[in-house]
Short mmCIF file of C-alpha atoms and ligand atoms in Angstrom, two decimals:
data_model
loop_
_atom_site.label_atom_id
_atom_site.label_comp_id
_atom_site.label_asym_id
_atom_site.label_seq_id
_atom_site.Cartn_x
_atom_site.Cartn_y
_atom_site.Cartn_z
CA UNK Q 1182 56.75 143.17 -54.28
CA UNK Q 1183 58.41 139.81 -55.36
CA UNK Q 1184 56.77 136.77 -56.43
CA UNK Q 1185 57.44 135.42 -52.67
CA UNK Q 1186 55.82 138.18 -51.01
CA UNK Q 1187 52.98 138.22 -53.28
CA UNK Q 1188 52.34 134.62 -52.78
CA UNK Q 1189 52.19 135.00 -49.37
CA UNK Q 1190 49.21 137.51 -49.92
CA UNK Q 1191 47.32 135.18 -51.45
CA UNK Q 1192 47.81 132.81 -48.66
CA UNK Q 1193 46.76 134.99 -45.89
CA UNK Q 1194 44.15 135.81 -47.75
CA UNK Q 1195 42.85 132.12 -49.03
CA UNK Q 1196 44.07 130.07 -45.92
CA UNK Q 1197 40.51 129.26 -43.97
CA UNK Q 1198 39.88 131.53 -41.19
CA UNK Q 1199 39.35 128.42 -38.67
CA UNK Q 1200 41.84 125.59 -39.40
CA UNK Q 1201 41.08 124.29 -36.21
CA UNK Q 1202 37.78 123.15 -37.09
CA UNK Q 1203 39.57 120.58 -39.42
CA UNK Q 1204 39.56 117.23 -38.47
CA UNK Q 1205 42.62 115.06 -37.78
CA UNK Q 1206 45.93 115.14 -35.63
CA UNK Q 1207 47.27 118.79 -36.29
CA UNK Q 1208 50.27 118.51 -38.61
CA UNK Q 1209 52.68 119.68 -36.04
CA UNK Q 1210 51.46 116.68 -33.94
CA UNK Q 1211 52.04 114.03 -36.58
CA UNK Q 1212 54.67 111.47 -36.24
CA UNK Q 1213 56.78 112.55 -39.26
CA UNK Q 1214 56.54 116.04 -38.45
CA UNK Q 1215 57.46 115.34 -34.39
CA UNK Q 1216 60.88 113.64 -36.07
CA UNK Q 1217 61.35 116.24 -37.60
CA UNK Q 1218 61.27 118.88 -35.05
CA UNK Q 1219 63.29 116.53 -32.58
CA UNK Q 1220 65.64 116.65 -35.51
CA UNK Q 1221 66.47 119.79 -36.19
CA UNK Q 1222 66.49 120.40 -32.14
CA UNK Q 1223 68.70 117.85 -31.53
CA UNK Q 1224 71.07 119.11 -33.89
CA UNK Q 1225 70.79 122.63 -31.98
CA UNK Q 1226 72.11 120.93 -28.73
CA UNK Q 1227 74.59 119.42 -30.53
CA UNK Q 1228 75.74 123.21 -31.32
CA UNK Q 1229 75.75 122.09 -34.84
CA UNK Q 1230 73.50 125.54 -35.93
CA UNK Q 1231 74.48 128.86 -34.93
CA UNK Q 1232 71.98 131.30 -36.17
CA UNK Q 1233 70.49 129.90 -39.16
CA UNK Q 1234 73.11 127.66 -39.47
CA UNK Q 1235 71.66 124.40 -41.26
CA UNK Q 1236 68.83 123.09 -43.01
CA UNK Q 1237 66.64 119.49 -43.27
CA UNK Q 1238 64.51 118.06 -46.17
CA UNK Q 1239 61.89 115.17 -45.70
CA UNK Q 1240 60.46 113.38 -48.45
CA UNK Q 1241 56.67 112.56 -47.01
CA UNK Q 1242 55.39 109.02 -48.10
CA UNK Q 1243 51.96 109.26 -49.54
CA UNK Q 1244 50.03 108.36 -46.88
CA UNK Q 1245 51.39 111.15 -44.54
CA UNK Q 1246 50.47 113.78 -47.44
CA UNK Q 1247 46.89 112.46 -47.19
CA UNK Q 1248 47.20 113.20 -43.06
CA UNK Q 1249 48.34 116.20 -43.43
CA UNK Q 1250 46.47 117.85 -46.37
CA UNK Q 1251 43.28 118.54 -44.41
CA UNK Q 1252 45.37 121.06 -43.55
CA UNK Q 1253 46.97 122.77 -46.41
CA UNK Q 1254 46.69 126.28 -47.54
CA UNK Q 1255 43.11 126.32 -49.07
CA UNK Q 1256 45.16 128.60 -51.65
CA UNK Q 1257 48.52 127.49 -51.92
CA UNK Q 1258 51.27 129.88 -52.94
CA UNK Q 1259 52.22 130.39 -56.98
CA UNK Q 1260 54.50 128.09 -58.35
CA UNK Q 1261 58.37 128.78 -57.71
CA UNK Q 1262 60.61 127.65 -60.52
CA UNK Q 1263 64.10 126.17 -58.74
CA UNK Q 1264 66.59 126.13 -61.21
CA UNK Q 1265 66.52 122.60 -60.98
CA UNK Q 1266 64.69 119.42 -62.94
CA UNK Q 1267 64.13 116.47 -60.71
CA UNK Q 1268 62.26 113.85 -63.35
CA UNK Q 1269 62.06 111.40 -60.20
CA UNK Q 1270 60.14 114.06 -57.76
CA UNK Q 1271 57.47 115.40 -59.74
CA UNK Q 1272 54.50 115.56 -57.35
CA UNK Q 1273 56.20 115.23 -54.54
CA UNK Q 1274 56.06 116.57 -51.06
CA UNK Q 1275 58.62 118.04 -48.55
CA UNK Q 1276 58.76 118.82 -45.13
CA UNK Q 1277 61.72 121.86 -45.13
CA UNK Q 1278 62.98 124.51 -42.93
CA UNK Q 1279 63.14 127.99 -43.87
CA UNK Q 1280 65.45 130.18 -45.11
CA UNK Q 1281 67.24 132.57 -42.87
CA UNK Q 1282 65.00 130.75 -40.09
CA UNK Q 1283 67.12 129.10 -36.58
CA UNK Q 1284 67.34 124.86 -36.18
CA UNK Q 1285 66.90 126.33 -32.84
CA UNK Q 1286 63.13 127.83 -33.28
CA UNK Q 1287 61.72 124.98 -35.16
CA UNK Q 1288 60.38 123.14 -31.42
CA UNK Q 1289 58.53 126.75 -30.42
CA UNK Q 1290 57.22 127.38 -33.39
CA UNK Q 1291 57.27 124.70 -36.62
CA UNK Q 1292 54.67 126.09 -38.55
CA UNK Q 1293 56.65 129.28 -38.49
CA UNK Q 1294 60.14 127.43 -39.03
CA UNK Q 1295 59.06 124.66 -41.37
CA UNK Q 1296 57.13 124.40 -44.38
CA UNK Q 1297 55.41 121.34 -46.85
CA UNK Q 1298 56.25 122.30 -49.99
CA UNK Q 1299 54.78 120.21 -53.22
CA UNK Q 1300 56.71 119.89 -56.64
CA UNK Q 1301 55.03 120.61 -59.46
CA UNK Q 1302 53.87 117.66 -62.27
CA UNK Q 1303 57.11 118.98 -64.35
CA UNK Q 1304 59.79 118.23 -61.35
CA UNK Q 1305 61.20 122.24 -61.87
CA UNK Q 1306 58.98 124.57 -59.78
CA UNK Q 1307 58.18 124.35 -55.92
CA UNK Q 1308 54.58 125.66 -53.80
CA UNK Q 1309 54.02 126.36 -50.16
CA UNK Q 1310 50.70 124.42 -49.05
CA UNK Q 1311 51.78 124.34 -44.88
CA UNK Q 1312 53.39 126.66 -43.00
CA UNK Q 1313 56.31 129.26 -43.38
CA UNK Q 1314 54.33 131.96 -42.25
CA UNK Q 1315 54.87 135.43 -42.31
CA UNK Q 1316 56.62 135.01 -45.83
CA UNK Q 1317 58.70 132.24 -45.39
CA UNK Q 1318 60.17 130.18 -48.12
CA UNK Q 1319 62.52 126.98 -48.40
CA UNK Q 1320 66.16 126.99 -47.28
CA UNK Q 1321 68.24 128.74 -49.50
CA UNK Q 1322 69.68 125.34 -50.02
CA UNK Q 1323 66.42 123.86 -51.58
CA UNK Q 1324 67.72 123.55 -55.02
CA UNK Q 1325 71.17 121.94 -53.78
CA UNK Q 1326 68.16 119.58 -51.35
CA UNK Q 1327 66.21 118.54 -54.37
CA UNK Q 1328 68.87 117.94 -56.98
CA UNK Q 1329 70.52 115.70 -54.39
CA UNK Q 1330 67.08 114.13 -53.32
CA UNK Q 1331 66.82 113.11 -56.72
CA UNK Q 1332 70.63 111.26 -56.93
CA UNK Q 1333 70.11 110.13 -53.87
CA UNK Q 1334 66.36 108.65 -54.71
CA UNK Q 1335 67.94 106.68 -57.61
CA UNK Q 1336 70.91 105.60 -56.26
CA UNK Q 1337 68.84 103.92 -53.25
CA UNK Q 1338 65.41 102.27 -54.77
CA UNK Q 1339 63.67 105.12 -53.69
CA UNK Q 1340 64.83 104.77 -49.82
CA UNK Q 1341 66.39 107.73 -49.44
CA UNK Q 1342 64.03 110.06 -47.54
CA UNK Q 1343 65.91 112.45 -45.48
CA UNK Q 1344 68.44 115.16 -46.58
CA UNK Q 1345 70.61 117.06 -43.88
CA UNK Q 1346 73.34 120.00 -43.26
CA UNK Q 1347 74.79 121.56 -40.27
CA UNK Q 1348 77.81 123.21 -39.35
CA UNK Q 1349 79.49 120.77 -37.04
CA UNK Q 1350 83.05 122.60 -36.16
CA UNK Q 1351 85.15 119.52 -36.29
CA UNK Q 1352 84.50 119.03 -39.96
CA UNK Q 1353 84.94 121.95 -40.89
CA UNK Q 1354 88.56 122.93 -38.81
CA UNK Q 1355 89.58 119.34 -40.28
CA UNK Q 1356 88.94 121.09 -44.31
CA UNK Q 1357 91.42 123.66 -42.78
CA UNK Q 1358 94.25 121.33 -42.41
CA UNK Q 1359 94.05 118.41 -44.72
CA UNK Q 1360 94.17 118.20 -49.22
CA UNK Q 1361 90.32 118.05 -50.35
CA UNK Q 1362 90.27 114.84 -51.12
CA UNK Q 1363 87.63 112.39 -50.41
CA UNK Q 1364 90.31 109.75 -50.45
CA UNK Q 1365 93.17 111.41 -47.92
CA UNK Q 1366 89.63 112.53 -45.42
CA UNK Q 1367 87.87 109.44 -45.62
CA UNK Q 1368 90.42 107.76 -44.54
CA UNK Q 1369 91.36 109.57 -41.70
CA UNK Q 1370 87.23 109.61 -40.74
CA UNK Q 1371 87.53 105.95 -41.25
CA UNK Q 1372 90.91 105.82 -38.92
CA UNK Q 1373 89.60 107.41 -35.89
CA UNK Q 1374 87.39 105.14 -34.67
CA UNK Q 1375 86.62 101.35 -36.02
CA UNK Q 1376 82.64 102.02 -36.75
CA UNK Q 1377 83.25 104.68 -38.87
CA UNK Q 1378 83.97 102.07 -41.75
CA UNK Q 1379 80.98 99.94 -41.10
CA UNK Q 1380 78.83 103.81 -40.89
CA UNK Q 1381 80.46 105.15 -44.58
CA UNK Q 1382 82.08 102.26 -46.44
CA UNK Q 1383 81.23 103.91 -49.40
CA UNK Q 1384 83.64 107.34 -48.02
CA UNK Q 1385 83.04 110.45 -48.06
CA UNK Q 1386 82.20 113.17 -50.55
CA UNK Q 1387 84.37 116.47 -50.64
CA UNK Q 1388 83.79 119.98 -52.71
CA UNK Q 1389 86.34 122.76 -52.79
CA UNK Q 1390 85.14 126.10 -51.30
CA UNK Q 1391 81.77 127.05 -52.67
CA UNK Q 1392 79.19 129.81 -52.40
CA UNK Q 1393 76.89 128.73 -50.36
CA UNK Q 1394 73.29 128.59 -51.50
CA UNK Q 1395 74.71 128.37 -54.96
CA UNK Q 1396 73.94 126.18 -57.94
CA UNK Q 1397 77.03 125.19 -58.53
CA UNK Q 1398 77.50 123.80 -54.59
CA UNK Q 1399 74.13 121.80 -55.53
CA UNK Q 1400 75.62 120.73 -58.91
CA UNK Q 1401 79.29 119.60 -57.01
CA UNK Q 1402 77.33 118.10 -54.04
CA UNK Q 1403 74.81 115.68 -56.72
CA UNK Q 1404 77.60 114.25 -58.66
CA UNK Q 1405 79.13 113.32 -55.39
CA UNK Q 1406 76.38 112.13 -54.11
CA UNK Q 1407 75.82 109.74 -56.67
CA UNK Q 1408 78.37 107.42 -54.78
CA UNK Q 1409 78.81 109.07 -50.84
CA UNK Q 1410 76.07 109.44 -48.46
CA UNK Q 1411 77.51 112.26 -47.02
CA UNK Q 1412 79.66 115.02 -48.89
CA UNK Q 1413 81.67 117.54 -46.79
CA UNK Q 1414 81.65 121.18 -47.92
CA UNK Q 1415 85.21 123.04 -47.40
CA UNK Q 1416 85.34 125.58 -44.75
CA UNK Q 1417 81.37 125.28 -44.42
CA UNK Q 1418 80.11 122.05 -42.71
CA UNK Q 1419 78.62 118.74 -44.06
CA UNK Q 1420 75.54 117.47 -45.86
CA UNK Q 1421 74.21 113.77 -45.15
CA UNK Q 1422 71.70 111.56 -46.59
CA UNK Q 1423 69.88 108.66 -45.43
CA UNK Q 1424 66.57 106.77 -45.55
CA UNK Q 1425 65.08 108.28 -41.71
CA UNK Q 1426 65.97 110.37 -39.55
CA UNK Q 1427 67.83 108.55 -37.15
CA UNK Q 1428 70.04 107.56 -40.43
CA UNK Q 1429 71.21 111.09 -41.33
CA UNK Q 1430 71.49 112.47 -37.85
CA UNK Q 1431 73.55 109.34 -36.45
CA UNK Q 1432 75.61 110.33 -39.86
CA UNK Q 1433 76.15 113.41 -39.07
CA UNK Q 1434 76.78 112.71 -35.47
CA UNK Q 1435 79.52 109.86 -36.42
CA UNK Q 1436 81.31 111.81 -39.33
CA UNK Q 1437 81.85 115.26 -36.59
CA UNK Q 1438 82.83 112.91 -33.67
CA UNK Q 1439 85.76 111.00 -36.12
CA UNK Q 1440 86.49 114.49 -37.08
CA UNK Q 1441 87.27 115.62 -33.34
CA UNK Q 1442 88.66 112.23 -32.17
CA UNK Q 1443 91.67 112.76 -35.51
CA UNK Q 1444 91.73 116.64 -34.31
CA UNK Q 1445 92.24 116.08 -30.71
CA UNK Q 1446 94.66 112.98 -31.57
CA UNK Q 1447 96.70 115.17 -33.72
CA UNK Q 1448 96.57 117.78 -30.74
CA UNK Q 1449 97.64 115.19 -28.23
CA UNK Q 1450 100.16 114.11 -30.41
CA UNK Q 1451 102.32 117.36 -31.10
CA UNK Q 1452 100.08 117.95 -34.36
CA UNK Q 1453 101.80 114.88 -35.76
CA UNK Q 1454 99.76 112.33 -37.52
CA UNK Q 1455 101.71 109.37 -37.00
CA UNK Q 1456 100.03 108.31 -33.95
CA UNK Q 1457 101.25 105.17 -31.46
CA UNK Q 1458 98.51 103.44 -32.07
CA UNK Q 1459 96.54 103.21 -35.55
CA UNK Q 1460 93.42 101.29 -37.48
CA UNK Q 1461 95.41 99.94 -40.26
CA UNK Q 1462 94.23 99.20 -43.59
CA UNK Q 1463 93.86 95.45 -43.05
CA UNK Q 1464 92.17 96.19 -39.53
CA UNK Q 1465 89.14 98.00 -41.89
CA UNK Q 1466 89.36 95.21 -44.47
CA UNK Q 1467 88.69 92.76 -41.37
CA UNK Q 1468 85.83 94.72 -40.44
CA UNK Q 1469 84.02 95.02 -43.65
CA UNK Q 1470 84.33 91.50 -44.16
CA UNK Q 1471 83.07 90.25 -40.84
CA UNK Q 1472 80.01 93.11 -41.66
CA UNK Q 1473 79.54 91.71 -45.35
CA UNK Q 1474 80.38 95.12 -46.50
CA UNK Q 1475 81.54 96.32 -49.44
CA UNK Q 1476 84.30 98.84 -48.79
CA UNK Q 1477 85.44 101.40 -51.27
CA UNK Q 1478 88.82 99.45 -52.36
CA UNK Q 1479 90.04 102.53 -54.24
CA UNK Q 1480 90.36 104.21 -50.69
CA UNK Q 1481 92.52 101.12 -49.35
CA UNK Q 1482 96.13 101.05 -49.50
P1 13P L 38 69.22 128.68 -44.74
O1 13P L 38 68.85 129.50 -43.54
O2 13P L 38 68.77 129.34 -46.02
O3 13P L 38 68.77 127.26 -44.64
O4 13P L 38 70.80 128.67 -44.84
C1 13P L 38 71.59 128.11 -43.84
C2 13P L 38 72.82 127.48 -44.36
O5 13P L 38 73.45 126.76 -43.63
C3 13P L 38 73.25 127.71 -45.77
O6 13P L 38 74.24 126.83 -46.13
ZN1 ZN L 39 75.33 125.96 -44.39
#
């Protein structure tokens, strides 16, 4: 029996036998945890999850860990070291999904799909104190979510609250076709439609073909994400930060739609790139400056 399995026993077996008689709005029914869910199933009709395809991280604010703890495991699972030190996260609390568990599930059943997990007072070891039944555990992308939590924690003030990947098909065919280069696919992102600059002005992140679930993806990914809010992975989809939900997701959302606007435009255009009509460099320059945004020069001709 692994150390998983076994602390699931001792959750079945310490959980109270009538949660229900706990007072409060049932964590499924509180307002972080509804974003949540209309998360990950919005990014299901957005066909951005096949299978298992896909995971989210929330960082809970204090008050909605004192909401939802009436609820906890009265015996929360052993510690789980991850491989990963996050000095900035110790004590926190995260709303994930599971591993090997479908975007597309979450709505039917969340305390099935989705876990709270805390981090331990050292910032290196996770426990399960909500839901992942039936032996659940995080997304087999925690360690790659918490490293980048971290980055992304310090490079924003603390704003940073919501990490997200999918698999949204665009992205990935365009990692197919072009050099991975944050500079040559920014630029393109930023090219196909005039928002796109004001959306990522820092750019885009970009790692070569990794394992996925690995350390080293979550290693790549953290030292890009020390300047992108979003890093695409080569032939395996996209991973986007932001301070709420709506942030990420419209991230997501905008980064996959530039992608399919440049692929159809190349399509249209007898797979030639040097289309009729173009956003020039100036034309982004213009539009960061009448935004007050700082643009990533270095990606400017
Ligand atoms: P999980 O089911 O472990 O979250 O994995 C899905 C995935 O997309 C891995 O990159
Ligand atoms: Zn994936």
């Amino acid at each position: 029996m692994g150390v998983l399995d076994s602390a699931q026993d001792m959750i079945g077996k310490g959980a109270s036998v009538v949660k229900g008689a706990v007072s409060g709005v049932a964590v499924e029914n509180q307002a972080f945890m509804r974003g949540f869910i209309r998360m990950c199933n919005d990014g299901w009709l957005q066909g951005w999850h096949e299978r298992n395809g896909g995971n989210l991280t929330y960082r809970m604010t204090e008050a909605e860990v004192e909401a939802a703890r009436p609820f906890f495991y009265d015996n929360p699972s052993s510690w789980v070291a991850m491989g990963v030190q996050a000095d900035n996260l110790r004590g926190a609390y995260f709303v994930t999904t599971g591993a090997g568990r479908y975007m597309r599930n979450v709505q039917l059943d969340p305390a099935f799909n989705v876990g709270i997990v805390q981090i331990n007072n050292a910032g290196d070891a996770w426990r399960l104190v909500w839901g992942l039944k039936d032996g659940g555990k995080p997304t087999s992308e925690f360690a790659s979510h918490v490293m980048n939590h971290s980055v992304r924690v310090a490079a924003t003030g603390g704003a940073c609250r919501v990490l997200y990947h999918a698999h949204p098909e665009s992205v990935i065919a365009l990692t197919k076709v072009m050099p991975l280069d944050a500079r040559a696919i920014t630029r393109v992102l930023w090219k196909a439609m005039t928002e796109c600059v004001m959306l990522f002005p820092a750019g885009v992140g970009v790692t070569e073909t990794m394992v996925p679930g690995g350390i080293d993806l979550a290693r790549a990914t953290s030292e890009l994400m020390k300047t992108y809010e979003a890093v695409i992975w080569a032939n395996h989809g996209l991973f986007c930060s932001g301070p709420d939900f709506d942030s990420a997701f419209g991230l997501m959302h905008a980064i996959q739609k530039a992608a399919s606007i440049h692929g159809q435009a190349l399509m249209m255009n007898g797979g030639s790139g040097e289309f009729a009509n173009t956003i020039s460099d100036d034309d982004l320059r213009a539009i960061a400056r009448a935004y007050n945004l700082t643009v990533n020069e270095a990606f400017l001709d």
